[in-house]
Short mmCIF file of C-alpha atoms in Angstrom, two decimals:
data_model
loop_
_atom_site.label_atom_id
_atom_site.label_comp_id
_atom_site.label_asym_id
_atom_site.label_seq_id
_atom_site.Cartn_x
_atom_site.Cartn_y
_atom_site.Cartn_z
CA UNK A 1 71.82 53.40 45.36
CA UNK A 2 70.46 56.90 44.81
CA UNK A 3 72.74 58.16 47.53
CA UNK A 4 75.78 56.74 45.77
CA UNK A 5 74.76 58.60 42.60
CA UNK A 6 74.43 61.90 44.36
CA UNK A 7 77.85 61.47 45.85
CA UNK A 8 79.53 60.95 42.54
CA UNK A 9 77.45 63.89 41.42
CA UNK A 10 79.37 66.12 43.77
CA UNK A 11 82.56 64.94 42.15
CA UNK A 12 80.83 65.63 38.85
CA UNK A 13 80.21 69.21 39.89
CA UNK A 14 83.92 69.66 40.41
CA UNK A 15 84.90 67.90 37.21
CA UNK A 16 82.34 69.48 34.86
CA UNK A 17 83.83 72.91 34.32
CA UNK A 18 87.16 72.05 35.88
CA UNK A 19 89.56 74.32 33.97
CA UNK A 20 87.44 77.46 34.30
CA UNK A 21 86.73 76.87 38.01
CA UNK A 22 90.35 76.17 38.89
CA UNK A 23 91.59 79.17 36.90
CA UNK A 24 89.16 81.50 38.59
CA UNK A 25 90.03 80.03 41.97
CA UNK A 26 93.74 80.55 41.41
CA UNK A 27 93.14 84.10 40.18
CA UNK A 28 91.17 85.16 43.22
CA UNK A 29 93.65 83.57 45.63
CA UNK A 30 96.62 85.20 43.88
CA UNK A 31 94.76 88.53 44.06
CA UNK A 32 94.11 88.21 47.78
CA UNK A 33 97.77 87.43 48.53
CA UNK A 34 98.82 90.65 46.77
CA UNK A 35 101.73 89.12 44.94
CA UNK A 36 103.59 87.93 48.00
CA UNK A 37 103.55 84.38 46.63
CA UNK A 38 104.25 83.77 42.95
CA UNK A 39 101.34 82.73 40.76
CA UNK A 40 103.26 79.63 39.71
CA UNK A 41 103.44 78.45 43.30
CA UNK A 42 99.78 79.14 44.06
CA UNK A 43 98.93 77.39 40.78
CA UNK A 44 100.85 74.28 41.85
CA UNK A 45 99.41 74.28 45.39
CA UNK A 46 95.80 74.71 44.36
CA UNK A 47 95.84 72.25 41.44
CA UNK A 48 97.24 69.60 43.73
CA UNK A 49 94.57 70.43 46.29
CA UNK A 50 91.81 70.33 43.70
CA UNK A 51 92.94 66.94 42.43
CA UNK A 52 92.98 65.55 45.96
CA UNK A 53 89.52 66.94 46.62
CA UNK A 54 88.05 65.47 43.45
CA UNK A 55 89.61 62.11 44.23
CA UNK A 56 88.16 62.15 47.74
CA UNK A 57 84.69 63.06 46.47
CA UNK A 58 84.80 60.34 43.81
CA UNK A 59 85.65 57.91 46.59
CA UNK A 60 82.54 59.13 48.38
CA UNK A 61 83.99 61.21 51.22
CA UNK A 62 81.89 64.14 52.38
CA UNK A 63 83.10 64.35 55.96
CA UNK A 64 85.84 66.98 56.16
CA UNK A 65 87.40 65.11 59.11
CA UNK A 66 86.92 61.65 57.58
CA UNK A 67 89.40 59.22 56.04
CA UNK A 68 88.66 60.02 52.40
CA UNK A 69 89.76 63.62 52.82
CA UNK A 70 92.96 62.85 54.67
CA UNK A 71 95.13 63.61 51.64
CA UNK A 72 93.33 66.94 51.19
CA UNK A 73 93.90 67.76 54.84
CA UNK A 74 97.58 66.89 54.56
CA UNK A 75 97.95 69.34 51.66
CA UNK A 76 96.02 72.01 53.60
CA UNK A 77 98.24 71.47 56.65
CA UNK A 78 101.32 72.14 54.56
CA UNK A 79 99.70 75.20 53.02
CA UNK A 80 98.60 76.65 56.39
CA UNK A 81 101.97 76.04 57.97
CA UNK A 82 103.75 77.80 55.12
CA UNK A 83 101.38 80.76 55.26
CA UNK A 84 101.79 81.05 59.04
CA UNK A 85 105.58 80.98 58.77
CA UNK A 86 105.60 83.56 55.99
CA UNK A 87 103.58 85.93 58.13
CA UNK A 88 100.22 85.88 56.34
CA UNK A 89 97.04 86.60 58.31
CA UNK A 90 94.47 83.91 59.16
CA UNK A 91 92.06 85.41 56.58
CA UNK A 92 94.70 85.30 53.88
CA UNK A 93 95.20 81.65 54.72
CA UNK A 94 91.56 80.59 54.89
CA UNK A 95 90.73 82.41 51.65
CA UNK A 96 92.68 79.73 49.77
CA UNK A 97 89.81 77.37 50.57
CA UNK A 98 86.88 79.76 50.67
CA UNK A 99 87.64 81.33 47.28
CA UNK A 100 86.79 78.00 45.70
CA UNK A 101 83.15 78.53 46.70
CA UNK A 102 83.10 81.78 44.78
CA UNK A 103 84.41 80.05 41.71
CA UNK A 104 81.27 77.93 41.60
CA UNK A 105 78.83 80.82 41.91
CA UNK A 106 78.48 81.60 38.16
CA UNK A 107 77.40 78.03 37.49
CA UNK A 108 74.83 78.35 40.25
CA UNK A 109 73.10 81.39 38.82
CA UNK A 110 71.53 79.55 35.93
CA UNK A 111 71.53 76.10 37.49
CA UNK A 112 68.68 73.89 38.63
CA UNK A 113 67.49 73.30 42.21
CA UNK A 114 69.60 70.16 42.12
CA UNK A 115 72.70 72.23 41.36
CA UNK A 116 71.95 74.49 44.32
CA UNK A 117 71.68 71.46 46.56
CA UNK A 118 74.99 70.11 45.31
CA UNK A 119 76.62 73.50 45.78
CA UNK A 120 75.42 73.73 49.36
CA UNK A 121 76.80 70.30 50.19
CA UNK A 122 80.17 71.17 48.68
CA UNK A 123 80.04 74.49 50.49
CA UNK A 124 79.62 72.72 53.81
CA UNK A 125 82.72 70.58 53.19
CA UNK A 126 84.72 73.63 52.17
CA UNK A 127 83.64 75.54 55.27
CA UNK A 128 84.87 72.70 57.44
CA UNK A 129 88.15 72.56 55.54
CA UNK A 130 88.54 76.33 55.97
CA UNK A 131 88.10 75.95 59.72
CA UNK A 132 90.68 73.17 59.66
CA UNK A 133 93.06 75.55 57.87
CA UNK A 134 92.63 78.20 60.53
CA UNK A 135 93.18 75.69 63.30
CA UNK A 136 96.40 74.48 61.71
CA UNK A 137 97.47 78.07 61.14
CA UNK A 138 96.90 78.93 64.79
CA UNK A 139 98.73 75.85 66.01
CA UNK A 140 101.73 76.73 63.84
CA UNK A 141 101.75 80.29 65.16
CA UNK A 142 101.69 78.97 68.72
CA UNK A 143 104.64 76.71 67.96
CA UNK A 144 106.53 79.68 66.53
CA UNK A 145 105.74 81.79 69.59
CA UNK A 146 106.81 79.12 72.04
CA UNK A 147 110.06 78.46 70.21
CA UNK A 148 110.78 82.19 70.18
CA UNK A 149 110.07 82.34 73.89
CA UNK A 150 112.61 79.57 74.45
CA UNK A 151 115.19 81.39 72.35
CA UNK A 152 114.54 84.62 74.22
CA UNK A 153 114.98 82.82 77.50
CA UNK A 154 118.35 81.46 76.47
CA UNK A 155 119.47 84.82 75.14
CA UNK A 156 118.50 86.95 78.08
CA UNK A 157 120.01 85.12 81.02
CA UNK A 158 123.74 85.74 81.30
CA UNK A 159 125.52 84.93 84.54
CA UNK A 160 128.63 87.10 84.82
CA UNK A 161 131.66 86.87 87.05
CA UNK A 162 132.36 90.19 88.78
CA UNK A 163 135.29 89.14 90.92
CA UNK A 164 136.97 86.00 92.06
CA UNK A 165 134.20 84.36 94.10
CA UNK A 166 131.49 86.83 93.15
CA UNK A 167 128.97 86.28 90.34
CA UNK A 168 125.94 88.29 89.25
CA UNK A 169 122.82 87.91 87.14
CA UNK A 170 121.54 91.18 85.73
CA UNK A 171 117.87 90.47 85.07
CA UNK A 172 116.32 92.51 82.27
CA UNK A 173 112.72 92.64 81.12
CA UNK A 174 109.52 91.17 82.43
CA UNK A 175 110.06 88.03 84.45
CA UNK A 176 107.63 85.21 84.10
CA UNK A 177 107.68 82.09 86.16
CA UNK A 178 109.35 79.90 83.52
CA UNK A 179 112.08 82.40 82.77
CA UNK A 180 112.82 83.07 86.42
CA UNK A 181 113.19 79.34 86.97
CA UNK A 182 115.69 79.00 84.12
CA UNK A 183 117.74 81.98 85.35
CA UNK A 184 117.81 80.66 88.86
CA UNK A 185 118.95 77.19 87.82
CA UNK A 186 121.71 78.80 85.79
CA UNK A 187 122.75 80.94 88.73
CA UNK A 188 123.00 77.97 91.10
CA UNK A 189 124.99 75.97 88.55
CA UNK A 190 127.33 78.94 88.07
CA UNK A 191 128.01 78.97 91.83
CA UNK A 192 129.31 75.42 91.53
CA UNK A 193 131.20 75.96 88.28
CA UNK A 194 133.01 79.09 89.46
CA UNK A 195 133.28 78.14 93.13
CA UNK A 196 131.69 81.46 94.06
CA UNK A 197 130.31 82.01 97.55
CA UNK A 198 128.69 85.33 96.72
CA UNK A 199 125.96 85.94 94.17
CA UNK A 200 124.19 89.16 93.27
CA UNK A 201 120.77 89.19 91.64
CA UNK A 202 120.34 92.62 90.07
CA UNK A 203 116.78 93.51 89.14
CA UNK A 204 117.33 97.10 88.00
CA UNK A 205 116.01 96.20 84.55
CA UNK A 206 112.88 94.47 85.79
CA UNK A 207 109.71 96.55 85.38
CA UNK A 208 107.46 94.44 87.61
CA UNK A 209 107.54 91.60 90.08
CA UNK A 210 104.55 89.43 90.91
CA UNK A 211 104.06 87.02 93.78
CA UNK A 212 105.21 83.99 91.81
CA UNK A 213 108.39 85.61 90.57
CA UNK A 214 109.19 86.85 94.07
CA UNK A 215 108.61 83.32 95.35
CA UNK A 216 111.09 81.96 92.80
CA UNK A 217 113.65 84.57 93.82
CA UNK A 218 113.22 83.65 97.47
CA UNK A 219 113.46 79.92 96.78
CA UNK A 220 116.65 80.46 94.81
CA UNK A 221 118.21 82.40 97.63
CA UNK A 222 117.32 79.63 100.09
CA UNK A 223 118.66 77.00 97.67
CA UNK A 224 121.91 78.95 97.30
CA UNK A 225 122.23 78.99 101.08
CA UNK A 226 121.76 75.23 101.18
CA UNK A 227 124.67 74.98 98.79
CA UNK A 228 126.82 77.24 100.93
CA UNK A 229 126.56 80.55 99.07
CA UNK A 230 125.03 83.90 99.86
CA UNK A 231 122.79 86.00 97.61
CA UNK A 232 122.22 89.73 97.62
CA UNK A 233 119.36 91.33 95.70
CA UNK A 234 120.21 94.72 94.23
CA UNK A 235 118.46 97.37 92.18
CA UNK A 236 114.98 97.11 93.67
CA UNK A 237 113.18 100.12 92.23
CA UNK A 238 110.71 102.11 94.36
CA UNK A 239 107.65 100.77 92.49
CA UNK A 240 108.83 97.19 92.94
CA UNK A 241 109.52 97.76 96.63
CA UNK A 242 105.93 99.01 96.92
CA UNK A 243 104.56 95.96 95.12
CA UNK A 244 106.58 93.58 97.26
CA UNK A 245 105.24 95.16 100.44
CA UNK A 246 101.69 95.42 99.06
CA UNK A 247 101.71 91.75 98.07
CA UNK A 248 102.84 90.88 101.56
CA UNK A 249 105.89 89.00 100.34
CA UNK A 250 108.26 88.34 103.20
CA UNK A 251 111.87 88.95 102.22
CA UNK A 252 112.94 87.95 105.70
CA UNK A 253 116.66 88.09 106.34
CA UNK A 254 117.60 88.43 102.68
CA UNK A 255 120.14 91.15 102.09
CA UNK A 256 119.06 93.86 99.68
CA UNK A 257 121.11 96.76 98.32
CA UNK A 258 120.09 99.81 96.33
CA UNK A 259 122.63 99.40 93.53
CA UNK A 260 124.78 96.72 91.99
CA UNK A 261 127.85 98.69 93.12
CA UNK A 262 126.74 98.58 96.77
CA UNK A 263 126.03 94.87 96.47
CA UNK A 264 129.46 94.21 94.97
CA UNK A 265 131.13 96.14 97.74
CA UNK A 266 129.27 94.07 100.33
CA UNK A 267 130.10 90.82 98.55
CA UNK A 268 133.79 91.72 98.44
CA UNK A 269 133.78 92.62 102.10
CA UNK A 270 132.20 89.27 102.92
CA UNK A 271 134.89 87.53 100.86
CA UNK A 272 137.48 89.31 102.96
CA UNK A 273 138.50 91.92 100.39
CA UNK A 274 138.72 95.57 101.42
CA UNK A 275 138.47 98.35 98.89
CA UNK A 276 140.90 101.12 99.73
CA UNK A 277 141.18 104.43 97.90
CA UNK A 278 144.77 105.39 97.05
CA UNK A 279 146.07 108.58 98.55
CA UNK A 280 146.03 111.32 95.98
CA UNK A 281 143.48 109.42 93.98
CA UNK A 282 140.32 110.98 92.62
CA UNK A 283 142.20 113.93 91.07
CA UNK B 1 123.74 43.13 106.08
CA UNK B 2 123.58 46.87 105.60
CA UNK B 3 126.48 48.89 104.29
CA UNK B 4 128.21 51.37 106.54
CA UNK B 5 129.58 54.67 105.31
CA UNK B 6 133.25 55.04 106.30
CA UNK B 7 134.15 57.90 108.64
CA UNK B 8 137.63 59.32 108.05
CA UNK B 9 139.61 61.56 110.35
CA UNK B 10 141.80 64.50 109.35
CA UNK B 11 143.24 66.32 112.35
CA UNK B 12 140.32 67.05 114.62
CA UNK B 13 137.77 66.83 111.80
CA UNK B 14 135.69 63.79 110.88
CA UNK B 15 135.05 63.43 107.16
CA UNK B 16 132.18 61.48 105.65
CA UNK B 17 131.87 61.23 101.90
CA UNK B 18 128.61 59.70 100.74
CA UNK B 19 129.11 57.82 97.48
CA UNK B 20 126.15 55.45 97.28
CA UNK B 21 122.40 55.70 97.02
CA UNK B 22 121.58 55.60 100.73
CA UNK B 23 119.28 53.07 102.25
CA UNK B 24 117.36 54.32 105.29
CA UNK B 25 119.12 51.90 107.66
CA UNK B 26 122.54 53.06 106.40
CA UNK B 27 121.51 56.63 107.17
CA UNK B 28 120.56 55.70 110.72
CA UNK B 29 123.82 53.77 111.19
CA UNK B 30 125.82 56.77 110.01
CA UNK B 31 124.04 58.98 112.52
CA UNK B 32 125.00 56.57 115.30
CA UNK B 33 128.60 56.10 114.12
CA UNK B 34 129.17 59.84 113.96
CA UNK B 35 127.80 60.51 117.44
CA UNK B 36 130.06 57.82 118.82
CA UNK B 37 133.18 58.88 116.98
CA UNK B 38 132.85 62.60 117.73
CA UNK B 39 133.31 61.63 121.35
CA UNK B 40 135.80 58.76 121.00
CA UNK B 41 138.05 60.63 118.57
CA UNK B 42 137.61 64.05 120.22
CA UNK B 43 136.54 65.70 117.00
CA UNK B 44 135.86 69.44 116.79
CA UNK B 45 134.21 69.35 113.41
CA UNK B 46 132.31 67.09 110.99
CA UNK B 47 132.26 67.48 107.22
CA UNK B 48 129.62 65.57 105.26
CA UNK B 49 130.41 65.59 101.57
CA UNK B 50 127.30 65.01 99.41
CA UNK B 51 128.84 65.99 96.05
CA UNK B 52 127.99 62.55 94.67
CA UNK B 53 124.47 62.44 96.11
CA UNK B 54 121.76 62.81 93.49
CA UNK B 55 118.75 62.63 95.80
CA UNK B 56 118.20 64.07 99.26
CA UNK B 57 114.69 63.30 100.45
CA UNK B 58 113.13 64.27 103.77
CA UNK B 59 114.65 61.24 105.50
CA UNK B 60 118.23 62.08 104.53
CA UNK B 61 117.50 65.78 105.09
CA UNK B 62 116.35 65.04 108.60
CA UNK B 63 119.48 62.97 109.22
CA UNK B 64 121.68 65.94 108.21
CA UNK B 65 119.81 68.25 110.58
CA UNK B 66 119.93 65.69 113.40
CA UNK B 67 123.66 65.11 113.01
CA UNK B 68 124.21 68.87 113.13
CA UNK B 69 122.22 69.13 116.37
CA UNK B 70 123.89 66.12 117.98
CA UNK B 71 127.38 67.29 117.08
CA UNK B 72 126.67 70.77 118.42
CA UNK B 73 125.73 69.20 121.78
CA UNK B 74 129.04 67.35 121.66
CA UNK B 75 130.92 70.59 120.93
CA UNK B 76 131.62 69.90 117.27
CA UNK B 77 130.48 71.94 114.26
CA UNK B 78 128.92 70.17 111.23
CA UNK B 79 129.27 71.39 107.66
CA UNK B 80 127.46 69.83 104.70
CA UNK B 81 129.42 70.39 101.50
CA UNK B 82 128.87 69.92 97.77
CA UNK B 83 125.09 69.97 97.53
CA UNK B 84 124.07 69.95 93.87
CA UNK B 85 121.85 72.75 92.56
CA UNK B 86 119.05 70.34 91.58
CA UNK B 87 119.13 68.81 95.06
CA UNK B 88 119.00 72.25 96.70
CA UNK B 89 116.05 73.35 94.56
CA UNK B 90 114.22 70.12 95.36
CA UNK B 91 114.81 70.45 99.10
CA UNK B 92 113.43 73.99 99.09
CA UNK B 93 110.35 72.83 97.16
CA UNK B 94 109.96 69.91 99.55
CA UNK B 95 109.86 72.40 102.42
CA UNK B 96 113.16 71.54 104.07
CA UNK B 97 115.50 74.45 104.69
CA UNK B 98 117.90 72.54 107.00
CA UNK B 99 117.95 75.33 109.56
CA UNK B 100 120.96 75.03 111.82
CA UNK B 101 123.03 73.14 109.27
CA UNK B 102 126.10 74.96 107.98
CA UNK B 103 126.88 74.51 104.31
CA UNK B 104 129.78 75.14 101.96
CA UNK B 105 130.27 74.79 98.22
CA UNK B 106 133.06 72.21 98.42
CA UNK B 107 135.28 70.27 100.80
CA UNK B 108 138.02 72.90 100.83
CA UNK B 109 135.61 75.73 101.68
CA UNK B 110 133.95 73.51 104.28
CA UNK B 111 137.26 72.86 106.06
CA UNK B 112 138.07 76.59 105.91
CA UNK B 113 134.68 77.35 107.46
CA UNK B 114 135.40 74.93 110.33
CA UNK B 115 138.81 76.54 110.93
CA UNK B 116 137.22 79.98 111.09
CA UNK B 117 134.52 78.72 113.45
CA UNK B 118 137.14 77.11 115.71
CA UNK B 119 139.19 80.35 115.76
CA UNK B 120 136.07 82.31 116.72
CA UNK B 121 135.28 79.96 119.61
CA UNK B 122 138.85 79.99 120.90
CA UNK B 123 138.90 83.77 120.96
CA UNK B 124 135.81 83.88 123.13
CA UNK C 1 92.42 58.21 88.00
CA UNK C 2 93.75 56.39 84.97
CA UNK C 3 97.40 57.01 84.32
CA UNK C 4 97.86 57.68 80.57
CA UNK C 5 100.62 55.11 80.01
CA UNK C 6 102.37 55.65 76.68
CA UNK C 7 101.27 53.33 73.86
CA UNK C 8 103.23 50.10 73.70
CA UNK C 9 104.67 50.66 77.16
CA UNK C 10 104.15 48.21 79.96
CA UNK C 11 104.79 49.91 83.31
CA UNK C 12 107.41 48.12 85.37
CA UNK C 13 106.51 46.84 88.79
CA UNK C 14 108.75 47.01 91.84
CA UNK C 15 107.66 45.41 95.08
CA UNK C 16 108.15 47.52 98.21
CA UNK C 17 108.54 45.20 101.17
CA UNK C 18 111.82 46.16 102.83
CA UNK C 19 114.23 49.06 103.22
CA UNK C 20 116.38 48.42 100.16
CA UNK C 21 113.27 48.27 97.97
CA UNK C 22 112.97 52.04 98.46
CA UNK C 23 116.41 52.37 96.87
CA UNK C 24 115.37 50.04 94.02
CA UNK C 25 112.18 52.02 93.46
CA UNK C 26 114.26 55.21 93.23
CA UNK C 27 116.61 53.64 90.72
CA UNK C 28 113.77 52.33 88.56
CA UNK C 29 112.11 55.75 88.50
CA UNK C 30 115.44 57.42 87.69
CA UNK C 31 115.74 55.22 84.61
CA UNK C 32 112.31 56.28 83.37
CA UNK C 33 112.90 59.95 84.14
CA UNK C 34 116.11 59.90 82.10
CA UNK C 35 114.40 57.99 79.29
CA UNK C 36 111.78 60.73 78.80
CA UNK C 37 114.50 63.40 78.94
CA UNK C 38 113.30 65.38 81.93
CA UNK C 39 115.62 68.27 82.83
CA UNK C 40 118.06 67.48 85.63
CA UNK C 41 116.07 69.50 88.15
CA UNK C 42 112.80 67.86 87.14
CA UNK C 43 114.42 64.42 87.33
CA UNK C 44 115.65 65.16 90.83
CA UNK C 45 112.22 66.44 91.90
CA UNK C 46 110.44 63.39 90.52
CA UNK C 47 112.85 60.84 92.00
CA UNK C 48 112.70 62.60 95.37
CA UNK C 49 108.88 62.53 95.30
CA UNK C 50 108.99 58.82 94.41
CA UNK C 51 111.39 58.22 97.28
CA UNK C 52 109.03 59.89 99.76
CA UNK C 53 106.05 57.90 98.51
CA UNK C 54 107.92 54.59 98.42
CA UNK C 55 108.89 55.11 102.05
CA UNK C 56 105.27 55.95 102.92
CA UNK C 57 104.14 52.74 101.22
CA UNK C 58 106.62 50.77 103.31
CA UNK C 59 106.24 52.54 106.65
CA UNK C 60 102.55 53.49 106.74
CA UNK C 61 101.08 51.07 104.19
CA UNK C 62 102.93 48.04 105.52
CA UNK C 63 104.46 47.41 102.09
CA UNK C 64 103.00 47.26 98.62
CA UNK C 65 104.23 47.90 95.12
CA UNK C 66 105.18 50.63 92.69
CA UNK C 67 104.49 50.70 88.97
CA UNK C 68 106.33 53.25 86.89
CA UNK C 69 106.82 54.09 83.23
CA UNK C 70 106.43 56.66 80.49
CA UNK C 71 103.16 58.46 79.89
CA UNK C 72 101.71 60.39 76.97
CA UNK C 73 98.87 62.87 76.66
CA UNK C 74 98.05 65.33 73.87
CA UNK C 75 101.48 64.82 72.35
CA UNK C 76 103.29 65.54 75.63
CA UNK C 77 105.59 62.98 77.17
CA UNK C 78 106.21 62.42 80.81
CA UNK C 79 106.92 59.91 83.51
CA UNK C 80 104.53 58.46 86.06
CA UNK C 81 104.67 56.28 89.15
CA UNK C 82 101.82 54.62 91.02
CA UNK C 83 102.25 53.48 94.62
CA UNK C 84 99.76 50.99 95.97
CA UNK C 85 99.38 49.39 99.36
CA UNK C 86 96.60 47.60 101.17
CA UNK C 87 97.41 49.11 104.55
CA UNK C 88 95.14 51.00 106.93
CA UNK C 89 94.44 53.83 104.47
CA UNK C 90 94.24 57.51 105.33
CA UNK C 91 91.12 58.56 107.27
CA UNK C 92 91.58 62.32 106.80
CA UNK C 93 93.13 63.22 103.45
CA UNK C 94 93.19 66.98 104.03
CA UNK C 95 95.04 66.50 107.29
CA UNK C 96 97.52 64.04 105.76
CA UNK C 97 98.35 66.60 103.07
CA UNK C 98 99.14 69.30 105.62
CA UNK C 99 102.78 70.25 106.04
CA UNK C 100 104.17 68.97 109.30
CA UNK C 101 101.41 66.50 110.09
CA UNK C 102 102.53 62.93 110.61
CA UNK C 103 101.04 59.78 112.00
CA UNK C 104 104.48 58.23 112.29
CA UNK C 105 107.83 59.57 113.32
CA UNK C 106 108.62 61.50 110.15
CA UNK C 107 108.75 65.20 109.41
CA UNK C 108 105.28 65.16 107.91
CA UNK C 109 106.60 66.37 104.56
CA UNK C 110 106.23 63.10 102.65
CA UNK C 111 102.80 63.51 101.07
CA UNK C 112 102.57 67.30 100.99
CA UNK C 113 106.17 67.67 99.84
CA UNK C 114 105.83 65.03 97.14
CA UNK C 115 102.74 66.82 95.85
CA UNK C 116 104.70 70.04 95.40
CA UNK C 117 107.45 68.27 93.47
CA UNK C 118 105.27 66.85 90.67
CA UNK C 119 102.87 68.17 88.02
CA UNK C 120 99.99 65.85 88.83
CA UNK C 121 99.19 64.13 92.10
CA UNK C 122 96.28 61.77 92.77
CA UNK C 123 95.45 60.23 96.10
CA UNK C 124 92.91 57.46 96.36
CA UNK C 125 92.37 56.07 99.82
CA UNK C 126 89.77 54.88 102.26
CA UNK C 127 90.21 53.91 105.89
CA UNK C 128 90.85 50.18 106.06
CA UNK C 129 91.08 49.72 102.29
CA UNK C 130 94.60 50.80 101.45
CA UNK C 131 96.10 53.75 99.60
CA UNK C 132 97.02 54.45 95.98
CA UNK C 133 99.06 57.50 95.10
CA UNK C 134 99.80 58.38 91.45
CA UNK C 135 102.26 61.05 90.39
CA UNK C 136 103.11 62.44 86.94
CA UNK C 137 105.83 64.82 85.78
CA UNK C 138 105.70 66.17 82.22
CA UNK C 139 108.71 66.85 80.08
CA UNK C 140 109.03 70.55 79.15
#
């Protein structure tokens, strides 16, 4: 029975000086966000949160991950996600919870030992909720990063037609395994769509190649052969040539050319097209 | 009763177009049929069209390589045409590179390849 | 290993006793791979792996069955297939997973190749007690 009393006590702590506590809480949060969110919005967010928290504590929930606090967590999830999307830091997000502890401090100064005990218990719940906020924040940031990576992948992989029967992929930027795979699938599909028997993979814009990426390149070239097309790799820079040899990657009988122009010339020759300079040209 | 894949003849080229999900026995039958018909119909080339084939596993892959070897012994060139990108990627990952099998993007290019090969041999 | 079948999903069973069952197993797996929206390349890889394993079950295991369906773990969706036979089992797993090694007349790419085509591969076998192979491919 005594335990039940102490639980409602915790709710009592929150209800006792409610207006002053909430006002102070809102003020310190607004201050920490440096005006990037309007006071009216913070006011709405935090009052809703406070109400949910009080309700949970009245119901007897003290476990931050328990059922009673699920509504509170839902509100915090929304808050963290918004902060993450708007570009706030993790500290600026967690402070929304932690500042509430500060709001209780004045009451603690001239309170009894019982008050201190109640404060510590509340403090523990709030700490857990703050951690929850940071976790949600991080997860949201990861989602944003992975969706940006997908967008980047789609943006940066054009397959261009250079000539009838000759296509090229100019690769730009650091290649990771996932991106290389996407580019290569696109290249092979383009062979079918355009009926091209010659493909050029130009890596002039690639700063580094690791074993995995080189493996993907090799596999693509073999796959293209299985489909009846030939690939030439062009634009291998000196540093990359050194890495490829140092890593012991076997390029075997794959044709490589110094520049895209050389590769195009070879591809045209293989398609039976000769480039002839006109007499009197080059004036 | 196992299905048999029809073998068509255009000039001196045998054409096989695979349209169904192949059962292992059908694959073996095809191998036999082709070997027989290369001889009986005096074919100089074989085109196997796999445009419609969604899956080539090691069994079918081996059949393609075997047919290529058999036909070469019988003085006919084999070209596999129309392999889908996803199938090609999977075969490479599986570890099959079909060495010795000629390939072309589509039927037309495959026939052109056979004509070029025949012209080369005749010149020699 | 326990395959994390998706909630509310009962994996479908396909017996593998004769040649055309390999085709049926492939078609069943294709349905599941499309259902969980694997990319075309991933679908092809998974179905090909299933085809290799179904043939192994038939040829080396003397027949058995395949269960396949959707799986779920940590919010990710994927497709899984489990091949089970009560054949002679595999005495030397390491050897069986080596490229080019075969106890039958194949190319020796069945097990090792199938392993490269999927995200997760589990082999449970003992000489004389049969073989169970489970494969999973996750949707990206």
